[in-house]
PDB file of C-alpha atoms in Angstrom:
ATOM      1  CA  MET A   1     -12.342  17.193 -28.300  1.00 51.00           C
ATOM      2  CA  LYS A   2      -9.934  14.290 -28.323  1.00 56.00           C
ATOM      3  CA  GLU A   3      -7.527  14.360 -25.350  1.00 65.00           C
ATOM      4  CA  THR A   4      -3.930  14.110 -25.176  1.00 75.00           C
ATOM      5  CA  ILE A   5      -2.344  10.778 -24.072  1.00 72.00           C
ATOM      6  CA  LEU A   6      -0.967  12.917 -20.967  1.00 75.00           C
ATOM      7  CA  GLU A   7      -4.536  14.238 -20.422  1.00 81.00           C
ATOM      8  CA  GLN A   8      -5.718  10.755 -20.434  1.00 86.00           C
ATOM      9  CA  GLU A   9      -3.174   9.572 -18.171  1.00 87.00           C
ATOM     10  CA  ILE A  10      -3.655  12.298 -15.697  1.00 87.00           C
ATOM     11  CA  LEU A  11      -7.577  11.758 -15.636  1.00 89.00           C
ATOM     12  CA  LEU A  12      -6.699   7.781 -14.919  1.00 90.00           C
ATOM     13  CA  LEU A  13      -4.454   9.085 -12.055  1.00 90.00           C
ATOM     14  CA  LYS A  14      -6.961  11.417 -10.615  1.00 91.00           C
ATOM     15  CA  GLY A  15      -9.426   8.328 -11.093  1.00 92.00           C
ATOM     16  CA  LEU A  16      -7.255   6.258  -9.160  1.00 91.00           C
ATOM     17  CA  ALA A  17      -6.721   8.766  -6.754  1.00 90.00           C
ATOM     18  CA  ARG A  18     -10.584   8.962  -5.773  1.00 91.00           C
ATOM     19  CA  ASN A  19     -10.663   5.079  -5.968  1.00 89.00           C
ATOM     20  CA  ASP A  20     -12.545   4.896  -9.238  1.00 91.00           C
ATOM     21  CA  LYS A  21     -12.873   1.200 -10.092  1.00 93.00           C
ATOM     22  CA  LYS A  22     -13.339   2.114 -14.068  1.00 94.00           C
ATOM     23  CA  SER A  23      -9.859   4.127 -13.825  1.00 93.00           C
ATOM     24  CA  THR A  24      -7.992   1.169 -11.777  1.00 92.00           C
ATOM     25  CA  GLU A  25      -9.141  -1.530 -14.161  1.00 94.00           C
ATOM     26  CA  GLU A  26      -7.996   0.618 -17.105  1.00 93.00           C
ATOM     27  CA  ILE A  27      -4.630   1.019 -15.328  1.00 94.00           C
ATOM     28  CA  TYR A  28      -4.438  -2.710 -14.961  1.00 94.00           C
ATOM     29  CA  LYS A  29      -5.624  -3.546 -18.288  1.00 94.00           C
ATOM     30  CA  GLN A  30      -3.078  -1.316 -20.283  1.00 93.00           C
ATOM     31  CA  HIS A  31       0.021  -1.943 -18.061  1.00 93.00           C
ATOM     32  CA  TYR A  32      -0.285  -5.508 -16.327  1.00 94.00           C
ATOM     33  CA  ASN A  33       0.987  -7.565 -19.288  1.00 93.00           C
ATOM     34  CA  LEU A  34       4.464  -5.276 -19.223  1.00 92.00           C
ATOM     35  CA  ILE A  35       5.030  -5.968 -15.490  1.00 94.00           C
ATOM     36  CA  GLN A  36       4.158  -9.711 -16.125  1.00 93.00           C
ATOM     37  CA  ALA A  37       6.772  -9.846 -18.931  1.00 92.00           C
ATOM     38  CA  LEU A  38       9.289  -8.211 -16.714  1.00 91.00           C
ATOM     39  CA  VAL A  39       8.950 -10.684 -13.988  1.00 92.00           C
ATOM     40  CA  VAL A  40       8.437 -13.555 -15.861  1.00 91.00           C
ATOM     41  CA  ASN A  41      11.364 -12.760 -18.096  1.00 88.00           C
ATOM     42  CA  ASN A  42      13.648 -12.448 -15.325  1.00 87.00           C
ATOM     43  CA  SER A  43      13.294 -15.381 -12.980  1.00 85.00           C
ATOM     44  CA  GLY A  44       9.612 -15.108 -11.781  1.00 90.00           C
ATOM     45  CA  THR A  45       6.347 -16.475 -12.058  1.00 92.00           C
ATOM     46  CA  ALA A  46       2.953 -15.229 -12.908  1.00 93.00           C
ATOM     47  CA  ASP A  47       2.265 -15.330  -9.059  1.00 94.00           C
ATOM     48  CA  ASP A  48       5.430 -13.164  -8.708  1.00 93.00           C
ATOM     49  CA  ALA A  49       3.979 -10.826 -11.301  1.00 95.00           C
ATOM     50  CA  ARG A  50       0.736 -10.279  -9.706  1.00 95.00           C
ATOM     51  CA  ASP A  51       2.491  -9.635  -6.657  1.00 95.00           C
ATOM     52  CA  ILE A  52       4.588  -7.047  -7.818  1.00 95.00           C
ATOM     53  CA  PHE A  53       2.302  -5.417 -10.190  1.00 95.00           C
ATOM     54  CA  GLN A  54      -0.249  -5.050  -6.884  1.00 95.00           C
ATOM     55  CA  GLU A  55       2.850  -3.298  -4.768  1.00 93.00           C
ATOM     56  CA  ALA A  56       3.560  -1.193  -7.652  1.00 94.00           C
ATOM     57  CA  MET A  57       0.048  -0.014  -8.001  1.00 94.00           C
ATOM     58  CA  VAL A  58      -0.162   0.450  -4.105  1.00 92.00           C
ATOM     59  CA  VAL A  59       2.919   2.909  -4.715  1.00 91.00           C
ATOM     60  CA  LEU A  60       1.064   4.594  -7.522  1.00 92.00           C
ATOM     61  CA  PHE A  61      -2.002   4.853  -5.536  1.00 92.00           C
ATOM     62  CA  GLU A  62      -0.355   6.481  -2.775  1.00 89.00           C
ATOM     63  CA  LYS A  63       1.451   9.076  -5.132  1.00 88.00           C
ATOM     64  CA  ALA A  64      -1.825   9.765  -6.747  1.00 89.00           C
ATOM     65  CA  ARG A  65      -3.605  10.376  -3.575  1.00 89.00           C
ATOM     66  CA  SER A  66      -0.716  12.681  -1.934  1.00 85.00           C
ATOM     67  CA  GLY A  67      -1.816  15.469  -3.910  1.00 80.00           C
ATOM     68  CA  THR A  68       1.852  16.638  -4.569  1.00 82.00           C
ATOM     69  CA  PHE A  69       2.679  13.937  -7.594  1.00 80.00           C
ATOM     70  CA  GLU A  70       3.269  15.540 -10.944  1.00 79.00           C
ATOM     71  CA  LEU A  71       3.278  12.761 -13.545  1.00 76.00           C
ATOM     72  CA  ASN A  72       6.452  13.327 -15.696  1.00 77.00           C
ATOM     73  CA  CYS A  73       6.071  10.411 -17.688  1.00 81.00           C
ATOM     74  CA  GLN A  74       3.741   7.869 -18.798  1.00 86.00           C
ATOM     75  CA  ILE A  75       1.868   5.779 -16.194  1.00 90.00           C
ATOM     76  CA  LYS A  76       3.544   2.650 -17.946  1.00 90.00           C
ATOM     77  CA  THR A  77       6.903   4.139 -17.313  1.00 89.00           C
ATOM     78  CA  TYR A  78       6.246   4.908 -13.878  1.00 90.00           C
ATOM     79  CA  LEU A  79       5.014   1.462 -13.111  1.00 92.00           C
ATOM     80  CA  TYR A  80       7.616  -0.338 -14.915  1.00 92.00           C
ATOM     81  CA  SER A  81      10.282   1.370 -12.598  1.00 90.00           C
ATOM     82  CA  VAL A  82       8.511   0.767  -9.376  1.00 91.00           C
ATOM     83  CA  ALA A  83       8.185  -2.552 -10.395  1.00 93.00           C
ATOM     84  CA  LYS A  84      11.449  -3.206 -11.628  1.00 91.00           C
ATOM     85  CA  ARG A  85      13.129  -1.916  -8.431  1.00 90.00           C
ATOM     86  CA  LEU A  86      10.562  -3.987  -6.589  1.00 91.00           C
ATOM     87  CA  TRP A  87      11.459  -7.294  -8.583  1.00 92.00           C
ATOM     88  CA  LEU A  88      15.213  -6.546  -8.218  1.00 90.00           C
ATOM     89  CA  LYS A  89      15.011  -6.071  -4.467  1.00 88.00           C
ATOM     90  CA  LYS A  90      13.003  -9.348  -4.195  1.00 89.00           C
ATOM     91  CA  LEU A  91      15.319 -11.511  -6.139  1.00 88.00           C
ATOM     92  CA  GLN A  92      18.137 -10.055  -4.131  1.00 85.00           C
ATOM     93  CA  GLN A  93      16.506 -10.919  -0.831  1.00 83.00           C
ATOM     94  CA  GLN A  94      15.833 -14.357  -2.289  1.00 80.00           C
ATOM     95  CA  ASN A  95      19.489 -14.577  -3.013  1.00 75.00           C
ATOM     96  CA  ARG A  96      18.207 -15.048  -6.968  1.00 68.00           C
ATOM     97  CA  TYR A  97      19.663 -12.048  -8.326  1.00 62.00           C
ATOM     98  CA  THR A  98      21.841 -12.416 -11.428  1.00 64.00           C
ATOM     99  CA  GLU A  99      23.662  -9.882 -13.440  1.00 61.00           C
ATOM    100  CA  GLU A 100      21.955 -11.142 -16.604  1.00 63.00           C
ATOM    101  CA  TRP A 101      18.981  -8.815 -16.681  1.00 61.00           C
ATOM    102  CA  ASN A 102      16.321  -8.773 -19.883  1.00 62.00           C
ATOM    103  CA  ASP A 103      15.296  -5.493 -19.532  1.00 65.00           C
ATOM    104  CA  SER A 104      13.939  -3.047 -22.421  1.00 59.00           C
ATOM    105  CA  GLY A 105      12.011  -0.501 -20.643  1.00 60.00           C
ATOM    106  CA  ASN A 106      12.321   3.062 -19.879  1.00 60.00           C
ATOM    107  CA  MET A 107      13.256   3.849 -16.346  1.00 62.00           C
ATOM    108  CA  VAL A 108      12.459   6.931 -14.265  1.00 64.00           C
ATOM    109  CA  LYS A 109      13.947   7.668 -10.734  1.00 66.00           C
ATOM    110  CA  VAL A 110      11.520   6.267  -8.001  1.00 67.00           C
ATOM    111  CA  GLU A 111      13.904   5.662  -5.275  1.00 70.00           C
ATOM    112  CA  GLU A 112      12.141   8.227  -2.919  1.00 72.00           C
ATOM    113  CA  ASP A 113       8.774   6.935  -3.858  1.00 73.00           C
ATOM    114  CA  LEU A 114       9.753   3.525  -2.848  1.00 75.00           C
ATOM    115  CA  GLU A 115      11.432   4.169   0.354  1.00 77.00           C
ATOM    116  CA  ALA A 116       8.245   6.349   1.430  1.00 75.00           C
ATOM    117  CA  HIS A 117       6.391   3.020   0.421  1.00 75.00           C
ATOM    118  CA  GLU A 118       8.542   0.623   2.424  1.00 77.00           C
ATOM    119  CA  GLN A 119       8.503   2.933   5.124  1.00 79.00           C
ATOM    120  CA  LYS A 120       4.702   2.676   5.269  1.00 79.00           C
ATOM    121  CA  ASP A 121       4.765  -0.895   5.042  1.00 78.00           C
ATOM    122  CA  GLN A 122       7.113  -1.143   7.727  1.00 82.00           C
ATOM    123  CA  GLU A 123       4.538   1.002   9.915  1.00 85.00           C
ATOM    124  CA  TYR A 124       1.441  -1.120   9.021  1.00 82.00           C
ATOM    125  CA  ASP A 125       3.614  -4.107  10.164  1.00 83.00           C
ATOM    126  CA  LEU A 126       4.255  -2.405  13.389  1.00 86.00           C
ATOM    127  CA  MET A 127       0.709  -1.403  14.048  1.00 87.00           C
ATOM    128  CA  HIS A 128      -0.328  -4.872  13.319  1.00 85.00           C
ATOM    129  CA  HIS A 129       2.173  -6.446  15.590  1.00 86.00           C
ATOM    130  CA  SER A 130       1.103  -3.677  18.315  1.00 89.00           C
ATOM    131  CA  ILE A 131      -2.564  -4.600  17.851  1.00 87.00           C
ATOM    132  CA  GLN A 132      -1.884  -8.410  18.291  1.00 86.00           C
ATOM    133  CA  HIS A 133      -0.321  -7.497  21.434  1.00 87.00           C
ATOM    134  CA  LEU A 134      -2.754  -5.311  22.739  1.00 88.00           C
ATOM    135  CA  GLY A 135      -5.028  -7.839  24.669  1.00 88.00           C
ATOM    136  CA  GLU A 136      -8.593  -8.537  25.301  1.00 89.00           C
ATOM    137  CA  PRO A 137     -10.675  -6.710  24.830  1.00 90.00           C
ATOM    138  CA  CYS A 138      -9.079  -3.595  23.704  1.00 92.00           C
ATOM    139  CA  LYS A 139      -7.962  -5.589  20.452  1.00 91.00           C
ATOM    140  CA  SER A 140     -11.548  -6.670  19.817  1.00 92.00           C
ATOM    141  CA  LEU A 141     -13.061  -3.287  20.795  1.00 92.00           C
ATOM    142  CA  LEU A 142     -10.815  -1.406  18.360  1.00 91.00           C
ATOM    143  CA  GLU A 143     -11.259  -3.993  15.429  1.00 89.00           C
ATOM    144  CA  ALA A 144     -15.248  -3.660  15.908  1.00 92.00           C
ATOM    145  CA  PHE A 145     -14.759   0.047  15.809  1.00 92.00           C
ATOM    146  CA  TYR A 146     -12.290   0.551  13.052  1.00 88.00           C
ATOM    147  CA  PHE A 147     -12.362  -2.493  11.056  1.00 85.00           C
ATOM    148  CA  GLN A 148     -16.125  -3.679  11.259  1.00 89.00           C
ATOM    149  CA  LYS A 149     -17.146  -0.025  11.436  1.00 91.00           C
ATOM    150  CA  LYS A 150     -19.623  -0.481  14.338  1.00 92.00           C
ATOM    151  CA  SER A 151     -21.328   1.927  16.251  1.00 92.00           C
ATOM    152  CA  MET A 152     -20.620   2.737  19.714  1.00 93.00           C
ATOM    153  CA  GLN A 153     -24.121   1.705  20.693  1.00 94.00           C
ATOM    154  CA  ASP A 154     -23.458  -1.603  18.903  1.00 94.00           C
ATOM    155  CA  ILE A 155     -19.907  -2.223  20.778  1.00 93.00           C
ATOM    156  CA  ALA A 156     -21.612  -1.383  24.038  1.00 93.00           C
ATOM    157  CA  GLU A 157     -24.123  -3.885  23.561  1.00 93.00           C
ATOM    158  CA  ALA A 158     -21.446  -6.474  22.437  1.00 92.00           C
ATOM    159  CA  PHE A 159     -18.895  -5.920  24.943  1.00 92.00           C
ATOM    160  CA  GLY A 160     -21.092  -5.405  27.807  1.00 92.00           C
ATOM    161  CA  TYR A 161     -20.886  -1.614  28.499  1.00 92.00           C
ATOM    162  CA  THR A 162     -23.529  -0.124  29.961  1.00 92.00           C
ATOM    163  CA  ASN A 163     -23.874   2.637  27.314  1.00 93.00           C
ATOM    164  CA  ALA A 164     -22.290   4.201  24.148  1.00 92.00           C
ATOM    165  CA  GLU A 165     -20.296   6.875  26.308  1.00 93.00           C
ATOM    166  CA  ASN A 166     -18.795   3.879  28.465  1.00 93.00           C
ATOM    167  CA  ALA A 167     -17.965   2.309  25.388  1.00 92.00           C
ATOM    168  CA  LYS A 168     -16.217   5.436  23.800  1.00 93.00           C
ATOM    169  CA  THR A 169     -14.140   5.935  27.000  1.00 93.00           C
ATOM    170  CA  GLN A 170     -12.955   2.327  27.176  1.00 94.00           C
ATOM    171  CA  LYS A 171     -12.006   2.735  23.348  1.00 93.00           C
ATOM    172  CA  TYR A 172      -9.901   5.885  24.268  1.00 94.00           C
ATOM    173  CA  LYS A 173      -8.306   4.097  26.780  1.00 94.00           C
ATOM    174  CA  CYS A 174      -7.618   1.387  24.350  1.00 94.00           C
ATOM    175  CA  LEU A 175      -6.054   3.569  21.807  1.00 91.00           C
ATOM    176  CA  MET A 176      -3.852   5.140  24.233  1.00 93.00           C
ATOM    177  CA  ARG A 177      -2.505   1.641  25.228  1.00 92.00           C
ATOM    178  CA  LEU A 178      -2.383   0.947  21.548  1.00 92.00           C
ATOM    179  CA  LYS A 179      -0.503   4.217  20.876  1.00 91.00           C
ATOM    180  CA  LYS A 180       1.980   3.215  23.829  1.00 91.00           C
ATOM    181  CA  ILE A 181       3.040  -0.419  22.494  1.00 90.00           C
ATOM    182  CA  PHE A 182       3.333   0.877  18.814  1.00 89.00           C
ATOM    183  CA  PHE A 183       5.688   3.962  19.647  1.00 88.00           C
ATOM    184  CA  SER A 184       7.660   1.891  22.274  1.00 87.00           C
ATOM    185  CA  GLN A 185       8.565  -0.326  19.586  1.00 82.00           C
ATOM    186  CA  TYR A 186       8.570   2.573  16.657  1.00 79.00           C
ATOM    187  CA  ASN A 187      11.162   4.786  18.877  1.00 75.00           C
ATOM    188  CA  LYS A 188      13.540   1.361  19.049  1.00 72.00           C
ATOM    189  CA  LYS A 189      13.680   1.495  15.133  1.00 62.00           C
TER     190      LYS A 189
END
């Protein structure tokens, strides 16, 4: 049975939400050129286009993973709208925005999606900043556990703790310190 375009798009979106490489590549293949044309035709470079497309894909990925996102338009239209907003914002930040805009695409409302994306970006930046100010050995310990996926036993051996339970206790104390640094900055926003 042949699937409709909307069914195919929903399958791609579900695949994206599952981190399915094939679905992600298909979305890139189908839509990258459109976004590249949008950026390049409006004062951007191929590198700008790659960055904007990647950011638009992150917004789509987050929406797809949310479980509440309903696709009310084609993926192409959604990505185009997100990319256009992101590119306009970048041009405005760089004082390169002009009234002359070469645009032929359909638009959908994506303001709320972009606000949520920007909020998450700010929180990631704040978390990165907090980790940098955490100090040693906490910074390295948390990176070993969360980023390098090392076991508590491996961490105990690497950091000189007598056993995995002591390493786990230290990890907890480091997390509490990180949380304190993060929220002291977060609440100032």
